[in-house]
Amino acid sequence: MKPAKFEYVAPATVDAAVEALRAANGEGKVLAGGQSLLPLLNFRMTRPAVLVDLNGIKDLSFIELRGDRVAIGALTRHREIEQSPLIGSKLPVMAAAMRYVAHLAIRNRGTIGGSLSHADPAAELPMLSLFYGASLLVQGPSGRRTVAAEDFFVDALTNCLEPEEIVVEIEFPILQHDGWAFEEVARRFGDFALASIAVSVRRRASTIEDVRVAVMGVADTPLRLKEVEAKLRDIAIDNQTPDRFSGLVTSCVSANGDLHASAEYRHHLLGRLARRAMQTALATKG
Amino acid sequence: MRPRNVGAPIKRTEDPRLLTGRGEYSADRKPDRPLHIAFLRSGQPHARIARIDTAAAQTSPGVVAVFTAECITGDFKPVIPFSRMPNYYATPIVPLATGKVRYVGEAVAAIIATSRYLAEDALELIEVDYEPLGALARAELAVAGDAALLHEEAGTNVLIAREFKKGDVAADLKAAAVRVGGRFEMTRKAPLAMEPRSYTAEYDKRRDAITLYTSSNIPGIVRDAISESLDLPGHRLRVVAPDVGGSFGSKGSLYPEELLICIAARKLGRSLKWTADRLEDVSSSSQAFAEIVDAEMGFDANGVATSLQADVIGDVGAYSIYPWTCGLEPVQVVSFLPGPYKIASYRGAVRGVATCKPPTGPYRGVGRPISTFVAERLMDLGGKALGLDPLEIRRRNLVRAEEFPYRIASGIIWDKTGFVECLDAAAEAAGYEHLRVQQAAARKQGRLFGIGIASYAELTGIGSRIAVAPGMPINTGSETAKINIDSTGGVTAAFGVASHGQGLETTLAQIVADDLGARFEDVRVIQGDSDEVPMSTGTYASRSAVLGGGAAKHASRILQDKIKRVASHLLEANQDDIEVSDGKAAVIGTDRAVTFKQVAKAVYSDMKTLPVEAREELTATYTYDPINGTTAAATHIAVVEVDPATCFVKILKYVVAEDCGRIINPMIVDGQVHGGVAQGIGAALFEELIYDDDGQLLSASLVDYVIPSAPEVPAMDVIHIESESAVAGGFRGMGEGGTIGAPAAIANAIADALSPLGVDVSILPMTPERIFRLMEQARFNARGKADE
């Protein structure tokens, strides 16, 4: 289990990295934290001619407040996000989800840009980027462009980038909400999710003014459930709301099955997690 | 004299080096310019090899040689896992697939190159034409008359068939007040040692000799088998198991790769290295369980089990293993099925069926995890049918203290062990009465709360009268200790047993220190080296504390007598008045003493102190055979709650009361119990090697093959019942019990938790998916009832 031969380059700037990818002629691959890429290389499931290591690019790792948004550099490690007070106060759903991202050793190394680019349907950060409606700044040979998270994830392990494009930073809008919840079930703590849901609720008196909901682990990509959001807007909150929410979520998601969980079980799980999440979101303030 | 070391919770002497990265494993060996091996493994489950073209691989950069079966035919004799068992076919073991492949992962060719990277590059250049012969993916289908044969020479896919019988089971079942039964299954499991299999062969040109460093727990057996196969005498073939990172049985058989690396070393006159990657280790090391048991138990009206019958199909994989044979795991299921219970009549029939999977082999507990799962499920079902509490029905059936030695219906004899004592101690420690009260309260709230009990007994430290594997030709009944004091006074104790995590370096030193009278820290233990003792079979079957420990005791006493004789000259005292302790020989009741160093100097160096005839070399060797062996037993109690939302099982409480006889080191005993239970939790809730109908392994990585990690293993209470056994030292083997008891206890607890739903637990692991299906079934049943 050793990788096939590849060239290794370690550019110091994003411009140089993009140039290296362009020169690789579609045979290049970007190395960030390496937590998914290295196993793929070792299994020889990925065999790039050139490996472009971003770790020497210093200005890609940051977390900063920009008005009503939080910007995170693509090379920021999961652990830095997990421990960031800014994330804790401005993006609390993300802060809660970060401890579910694999294990500590992986969080020390893995990066947000890498996780989003890898586009695993059961990984937390891709789902959170949909949940928050994040925008990804990507750089290619013809300059920089912005991609909405909802356009970014094409299929399982597939994003919409061109081979020579690199994610540079991600901006997360700060959500106004009165309550929120993040629920996830995995076989073991730190495993990929069997099912997971993030929800936040803004109230007006005893009605739902706005709601945000995203799920993962059940389909080929994470999903933001705008249909459910629309149906819940302006409805009165009562003790049936969590059940109603659960019903709406399960009726608009058809789950995938795999080795760990059948479609039926995932569907059941998602329904139960949805109910629990809504109960929590309605019970908490802030 | 009171032992100072045996019984004390001494910290393991091996730990500082292992925990600080100073251990030396097989892969850490650094021979001169070693070559590296990569194996081309079959992607086909069952196919004729029509053609192998290695021409392109031969010219690939760094490649020194490419071997296929054809290239090495004259270099070895196949190893035959012989057994005197009737109805057994011994599949020959060869290093590379010959003629056809029989499982996905079987080695077909070996590339030998200057680096593993270059070797793996060249692998991709080998072309193999396979003619598919049809996968045999399930044992139940492989026994069908029209199934393809995996080994044509055997004439059948049933590689082993056996039946145990006592009394008239049919009549007793007919007469029973209550009969319970079912079809039980434990799926295939990987032993999954942290260190994958790893071999380094160091070639000595001067003598055409090989030293094989192997991650094995049976280096002596490997030495003898390779010596025979390669016609290389033992003084030119040394096999060493250095630090070994776990085995759990997966490193307890001879492997084709061990043969190949030695053949290649001789052929090329070079040293070589190979370490399995995780995928290779999971898909080619011996695997565990894979049995389906149809069983029935009859009880009289008082809850006494009168009769038991079982038909077992073991999916043994593609080959028999050396030296244990493919009968080891499945035959043990029927020989241990009656367990610690007095069941009058019994019929247990087993078939070991060849399939296109890696061989099954020894795995911590061998056969008994499933025999205990089945027997303990039947006990609970019987109790339920009779309205008896699970604790009470076991009390009525366990062999009682006054009834030992007791021959159970399958023929195994239990020596005196605390069966009932373990049951009572576990119940008391768990607060059993209170747990039932808690359960009643939980059920009122609609919670799925369950309590599970499992009692079992096992044979450990088996001597020469009983074969570890049925009908096998090698002696597994003795072990040798060789102890010497050198001219500096240093004490070295050498053994053939081969610790791979058990802490034998510590426990054997504890025994030697006490019985020789040395200081614990002065005793160096050498083990796992075939050059140290003439013959040894290694560490497996919970034997090393009993056999190694027994040998250590006897050899220590012989050497202590020598010390006393020398000291009596030096101290001018009667030999009987001398006491040896703490590295000194002293005249009892005086301060006159000589140290081991002074004794050694007098014997070896100082030509004037002792008369010539008194200069006895300070060495002692003893080969110990416990003849029969001894029983070990335990009761496990698990308390679980099933979450109906997630279908997950949470273990709320776990108690083990075990009798391992006299304890050498309580810290190590606790560690063995904790580790065994953790693996048992894996078997009960998580671990499953899933092969599809085409014989492809679907759960081949640690993402898909799910083992319990720290958060999934609860804190547990361990209670020790120290009833001394009859073997030397009063020890009993105890490394496997945790794995035997835990699956059954957890299965019973889940069944108890789900019992309000009217569903049952008959397959392990009980994954969330399986629990979901049981709950769906319950919902379906409830709906059906409502419709009626």
Short mmCIF file of C-alpha atoms in Angstrom, two decimals, chain A residues 1-4 43-44 47 185-189 191 194 259-262 264-265 268-269 272 276, chain B residues 116-117 120-121 124 277 279 643-646 648 685-686 698 702 704 706-707 712 768-769 772-773:
data_model
loop_
_atom_site.label_atom_id
_atom_site.label_comp_id
_atom_site.label_asym_id
_atom_site.label_seq_id
_atom_site.Cartn_x
_atom_site.Cartn_y
_atom_site.Cartn_z
CA MET A 1 0.00 0.00 0.00
CA LYS A 2 2.37 2.62 -1.31
CA PRO A 3 1.41 5.45 -3.65
CA ALA A 4 2.36 5.37 -7.29
CA PHE A 43 -4.66 2.63 -2.21
CA ARG A 44 -3.61 3.94 -5.64
CA ARG A 47 -2.70 8.64 -9.02
CA VAL A 185 -25.45 9.65 14.90
CA ALA A 186 -22.41 7.64 13.84
CA ARG A 187 -21.46 4.04 14.60
CA ARG A 188 -18.75 5.32 16.89
CA PHE A 189 -17.94 8.78 18.08
CA ASP A 191 -17.08 8.09 12.49
CA LEU A 194 -25.17 7.63 9.53
CA LEU A 259 -22.93 -1.37 4.50
CA HIS A 260 -23.65 0.36 7.81
CA ALA A 261 -27.26 1.31 7.44
CA SER A 262 -30.09 0.46 5.08
CA GLU A 264 -35.03 2.37 5.79
CA TYR A 265 -32.93 2.64 8.93
CA HIS A 268 -35.97 6.26 10.52
CA LEU A 269 -32.87 7.75 12.11
CA ARG A 272 -35.92 10.77 15.01
CA ARG A 276 -35.00 15.73 18.65
CA ARG B 116 8.35 -1.74 -1.33
CA TYR B 117 7.34 1.18 -3.56
CA GLU B 120 4.22 -2.37 -5.73
CA ASP B 121 4.85 -0.54 -9.02
CA GLU B 124 0.74 -3.68 -11.63
CA ASP B 277 -0.59 -3.49 5.07
CA LEU B 279 -5.87 -4.44 3.79
CA ASP B 643 -32.39 3.56 22.40
CA PRO B 644 -35.48 3.09 20.21
CA ALA B 645 -34.68 6.32 18.35
CA THR B 646 -31.16 5.42 17.24
CA PHE B 648 -28.01 1.89 19.56
CA LEU B 685 -22.16 -5.02 18.72
CA PHE B 686 -19.74 -3.95 16.00
CA LEU B 698 -16.89 -5.39 1.57
CA LEU B 702 -11.16 0.21 9.39
CA ASP B 704 -16.10 -0.24 7.34
CA VAL B 706 -15.92 -1.21 12.93
CA ILE B 707 -14.12 -2.05 16.15
CA GLU B 712 -17.68 2.26 23.32
CA PRO B 768 -28.05 -0.74 14.98
CA GLU B 769 -29.29 -1.99 11.61
CA PHE B 772 -33.81 -1.57 13.76
CA ARG B 773 -35.02 -4.64 11.84
#
